[in-house]
Short mmCIF file of C-alpha atoms in Angstrom, two decimals:
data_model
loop_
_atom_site.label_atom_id
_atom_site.label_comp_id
_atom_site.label_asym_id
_atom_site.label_seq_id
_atom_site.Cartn_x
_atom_site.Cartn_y
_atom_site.Cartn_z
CA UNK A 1 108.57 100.81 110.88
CA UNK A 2 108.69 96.81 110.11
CA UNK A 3 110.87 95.07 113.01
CA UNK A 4 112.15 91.58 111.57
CA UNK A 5 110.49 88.01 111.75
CA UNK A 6 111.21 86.51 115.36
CA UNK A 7 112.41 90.02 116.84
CA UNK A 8 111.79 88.97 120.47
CA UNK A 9 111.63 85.79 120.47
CA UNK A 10 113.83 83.43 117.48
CA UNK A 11 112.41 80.46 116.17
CA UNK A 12 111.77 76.83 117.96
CA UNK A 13 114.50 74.50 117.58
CA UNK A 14 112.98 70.97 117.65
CA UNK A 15 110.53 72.07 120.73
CA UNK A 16 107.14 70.95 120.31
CA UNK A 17 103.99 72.81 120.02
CA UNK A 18 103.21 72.77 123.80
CA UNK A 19 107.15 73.69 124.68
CA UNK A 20 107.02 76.88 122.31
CA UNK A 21 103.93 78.09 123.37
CA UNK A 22 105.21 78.21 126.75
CA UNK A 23 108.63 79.00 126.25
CA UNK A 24 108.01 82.15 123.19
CA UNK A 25 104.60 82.71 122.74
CA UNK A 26 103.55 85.69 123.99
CA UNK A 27 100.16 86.80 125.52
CA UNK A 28 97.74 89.08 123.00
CA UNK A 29 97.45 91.35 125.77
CA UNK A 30 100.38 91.03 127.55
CA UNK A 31 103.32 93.27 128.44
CA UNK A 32 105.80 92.56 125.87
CA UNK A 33 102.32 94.08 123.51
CA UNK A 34 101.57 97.12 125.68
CA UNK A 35 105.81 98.20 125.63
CA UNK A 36 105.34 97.94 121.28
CA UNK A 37 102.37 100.05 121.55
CA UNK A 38 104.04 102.54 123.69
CA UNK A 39 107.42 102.94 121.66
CA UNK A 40 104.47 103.44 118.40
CA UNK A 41 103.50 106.57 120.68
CA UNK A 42 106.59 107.50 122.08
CA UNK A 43 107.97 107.52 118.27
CA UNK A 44 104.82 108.62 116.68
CA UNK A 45 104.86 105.54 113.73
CA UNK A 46 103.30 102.88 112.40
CA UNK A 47 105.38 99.98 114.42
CA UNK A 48 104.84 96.27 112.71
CA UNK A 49 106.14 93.65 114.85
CA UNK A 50 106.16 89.57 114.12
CA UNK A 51 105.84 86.87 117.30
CA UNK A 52 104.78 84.14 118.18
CA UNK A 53 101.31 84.62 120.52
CA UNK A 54 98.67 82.41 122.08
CA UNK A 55 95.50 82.72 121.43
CA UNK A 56 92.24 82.08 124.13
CA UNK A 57 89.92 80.53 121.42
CA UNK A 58 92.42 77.80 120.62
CA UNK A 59 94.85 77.29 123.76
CA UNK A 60 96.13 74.01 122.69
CA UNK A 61 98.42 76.30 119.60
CA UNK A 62 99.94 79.11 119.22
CA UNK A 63 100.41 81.74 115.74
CA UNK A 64 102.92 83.43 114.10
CA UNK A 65 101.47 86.56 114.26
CA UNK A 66 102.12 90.13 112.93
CA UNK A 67 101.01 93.41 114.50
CA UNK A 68 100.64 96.71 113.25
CA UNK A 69 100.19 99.29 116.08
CA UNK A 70 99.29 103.04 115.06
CA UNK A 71 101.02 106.38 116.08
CA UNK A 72 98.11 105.98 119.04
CA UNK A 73 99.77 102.27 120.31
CA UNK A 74 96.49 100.98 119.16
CA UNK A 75 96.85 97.67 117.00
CA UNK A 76 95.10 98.14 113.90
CA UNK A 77 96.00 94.69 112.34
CA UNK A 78 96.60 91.52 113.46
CA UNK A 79 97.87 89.05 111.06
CA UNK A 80 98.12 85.24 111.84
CA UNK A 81 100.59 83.69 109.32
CA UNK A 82 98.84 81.13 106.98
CA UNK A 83 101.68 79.36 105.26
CA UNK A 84 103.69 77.61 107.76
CA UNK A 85 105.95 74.88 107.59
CA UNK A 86 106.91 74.04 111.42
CA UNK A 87 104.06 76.06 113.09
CA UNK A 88 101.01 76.44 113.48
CA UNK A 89 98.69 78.29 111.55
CA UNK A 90 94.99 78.87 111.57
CA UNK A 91 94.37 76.48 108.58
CA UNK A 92 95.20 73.65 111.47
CA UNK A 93 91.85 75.05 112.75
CA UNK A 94 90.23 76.21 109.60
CA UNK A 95 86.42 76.15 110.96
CA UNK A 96 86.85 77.00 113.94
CA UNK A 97 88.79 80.30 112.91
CA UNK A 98 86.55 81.52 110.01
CA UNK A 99 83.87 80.74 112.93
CA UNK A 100 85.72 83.27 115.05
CA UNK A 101 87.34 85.50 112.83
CA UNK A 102 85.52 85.37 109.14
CA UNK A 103 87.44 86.41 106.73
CA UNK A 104 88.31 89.76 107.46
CA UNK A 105 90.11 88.16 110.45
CA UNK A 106 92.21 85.50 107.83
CA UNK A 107 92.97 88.28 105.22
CA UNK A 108 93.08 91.97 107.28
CA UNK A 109 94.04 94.80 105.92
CA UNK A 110 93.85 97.97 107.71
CA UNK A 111 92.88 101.31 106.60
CA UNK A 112 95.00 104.00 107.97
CA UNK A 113 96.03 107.38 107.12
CA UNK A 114 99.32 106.12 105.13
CA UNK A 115 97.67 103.73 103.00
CA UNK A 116 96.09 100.45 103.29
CA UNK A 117 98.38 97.64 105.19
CA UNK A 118 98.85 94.25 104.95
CA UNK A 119 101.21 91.90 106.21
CA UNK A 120 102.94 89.18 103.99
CA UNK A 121 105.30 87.02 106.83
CA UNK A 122 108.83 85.79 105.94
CA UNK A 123 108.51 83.35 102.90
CA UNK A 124 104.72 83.82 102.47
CA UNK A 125 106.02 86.60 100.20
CA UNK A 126 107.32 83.47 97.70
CA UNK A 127 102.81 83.19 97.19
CA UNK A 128 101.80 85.22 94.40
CA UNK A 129 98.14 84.27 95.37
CA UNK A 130 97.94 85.78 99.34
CA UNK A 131 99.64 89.12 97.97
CA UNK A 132 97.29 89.31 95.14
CA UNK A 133 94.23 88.31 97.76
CA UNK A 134 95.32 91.64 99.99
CA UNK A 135 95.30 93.40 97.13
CA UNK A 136 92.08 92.87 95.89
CA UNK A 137 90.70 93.52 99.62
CA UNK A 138 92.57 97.26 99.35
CA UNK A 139 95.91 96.80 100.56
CA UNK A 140 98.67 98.87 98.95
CA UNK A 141 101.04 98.51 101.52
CA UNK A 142 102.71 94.90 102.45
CA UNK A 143 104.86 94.52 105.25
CA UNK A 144 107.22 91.50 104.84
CA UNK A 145 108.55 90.99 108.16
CA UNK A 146 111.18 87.99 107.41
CA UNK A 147 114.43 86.04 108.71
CA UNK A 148 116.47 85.27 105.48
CA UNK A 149 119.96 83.56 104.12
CA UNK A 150 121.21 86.95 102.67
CA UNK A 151 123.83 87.56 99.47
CA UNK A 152 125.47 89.59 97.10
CA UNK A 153 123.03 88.29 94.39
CA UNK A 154 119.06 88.69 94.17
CA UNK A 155 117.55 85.77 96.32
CA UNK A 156 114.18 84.26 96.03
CA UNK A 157 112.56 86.19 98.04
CA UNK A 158 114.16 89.54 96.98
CA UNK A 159 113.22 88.88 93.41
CA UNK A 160 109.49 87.73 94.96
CA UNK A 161 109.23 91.27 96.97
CA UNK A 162 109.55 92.98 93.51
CA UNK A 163 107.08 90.88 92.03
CA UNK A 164 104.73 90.87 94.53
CA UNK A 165 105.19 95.31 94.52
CA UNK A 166 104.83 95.03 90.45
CA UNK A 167 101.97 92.59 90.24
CA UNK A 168 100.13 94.67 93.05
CA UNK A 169 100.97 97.93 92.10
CA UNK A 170 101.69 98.12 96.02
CA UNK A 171 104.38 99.14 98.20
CA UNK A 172 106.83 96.52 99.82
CA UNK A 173 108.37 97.35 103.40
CA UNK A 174 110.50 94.59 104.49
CA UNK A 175 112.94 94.06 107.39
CA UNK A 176 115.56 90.92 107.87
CA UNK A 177 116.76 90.40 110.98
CA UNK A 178 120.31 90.54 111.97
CA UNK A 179 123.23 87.51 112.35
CA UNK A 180 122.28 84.89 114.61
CA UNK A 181 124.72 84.10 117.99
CA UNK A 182 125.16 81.12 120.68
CA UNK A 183 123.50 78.43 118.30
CA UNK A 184 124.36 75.55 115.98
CA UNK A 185 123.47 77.90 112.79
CA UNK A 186 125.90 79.47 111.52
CA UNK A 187 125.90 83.72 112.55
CA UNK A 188 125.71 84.96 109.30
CA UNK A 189 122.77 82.76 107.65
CA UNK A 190 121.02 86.12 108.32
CA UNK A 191 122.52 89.75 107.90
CA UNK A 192 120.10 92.09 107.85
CA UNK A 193 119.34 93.54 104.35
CA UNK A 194 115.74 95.20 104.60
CA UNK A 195 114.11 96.59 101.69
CA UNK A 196 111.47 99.45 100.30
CA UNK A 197 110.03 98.29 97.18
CA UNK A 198 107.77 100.73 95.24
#
């Protein structure tokens, strides 16, 4: 089960690093993370969810991070979004992260009973090359977990999910979140319209 990019929290609106990260970004081992990886038990599933979260090793930022939790509420994968325009992202920190994390910490992929996972956030999906990188470290599922303009017509990214599934030969689960109330953009900019790709 993929819940949609910025679920529990929407995006920042002209806030600055230090104002998001207190206002959204959510602690790794916090409460909002232990209710996810009790509704993964209570439901028995795979539950993927996107937010923003702080991190101890670098407390001056926050990610955009993606988290798998298993049928057990035990997160198997923890994804920190590379491509970012307006956040931060562990290439701000490059060294220091490999340091931490290597790369199995930059490009995860979990092995689970359901296949191999990997998580491709919101327009990182437009990046042939981090799709193709997950696949050559085993994945052959990619959870797209996005916020998206929808339409009538194939969009960029819709078309890109069924490349990214073809060029793979993987699975693509994504999830869009819903319209958008009590702020300057306009309610439908995003409608929903999630996707299964094979």
């Amino acid at each position: 089960m993929v819940l949609p990019e910025y679920a529990m929290t929407g995006f920042p609106l002209g806030e600055s690093v230090a104002e998001w990260r207190v206002k959204a970004a959510l602690d790794p081992d916090g409460a909002e993370y232990r209710a996810l990886a009790q509704v993964a038990r209570d439901h028995d599933v795979y539950l993927c969810v996107n937010a923003y979260e702080t991190n101890s090793h670098v407390p001056e930022l926050y990610f955009q991070a993606t988290v798998v939790f298993s049928p057990a509420g035990e997160p198997v994968l923890r994804y920190r979004r590379l491509h970012s325009m307006f956040t931060p992202s562990p290439c701000d920190v490059w060294d220091r992260y490999l340091e931490i994390y290597g790369i199995d910490g930059v490009l995860p992929v979990a092995r689970t009973e359901i296949g191999n996972l990997a998580v491709v956030a919101s327009e990182e999906i437009l990046h042939p090359e981090l799709a193709r990188a997950l696949a050559l470290r085993g994945a052959e599922i990619l959870v797209n977990p996005t916020s998206e303009a929808s339409s009538p017509a194939l969009t960029p990214k819709a078309i890109a999910r069924r490349a990214r599934a073809v060029e793979n030969l993987a699975y693509v689960v994504s999830a869009n979140s819903g319209g958008l109330v009590g702020i300057s953009i306009p309610g439908d900019s995003t409608n929903g319209g999630s996707e299964l790709i094979d």
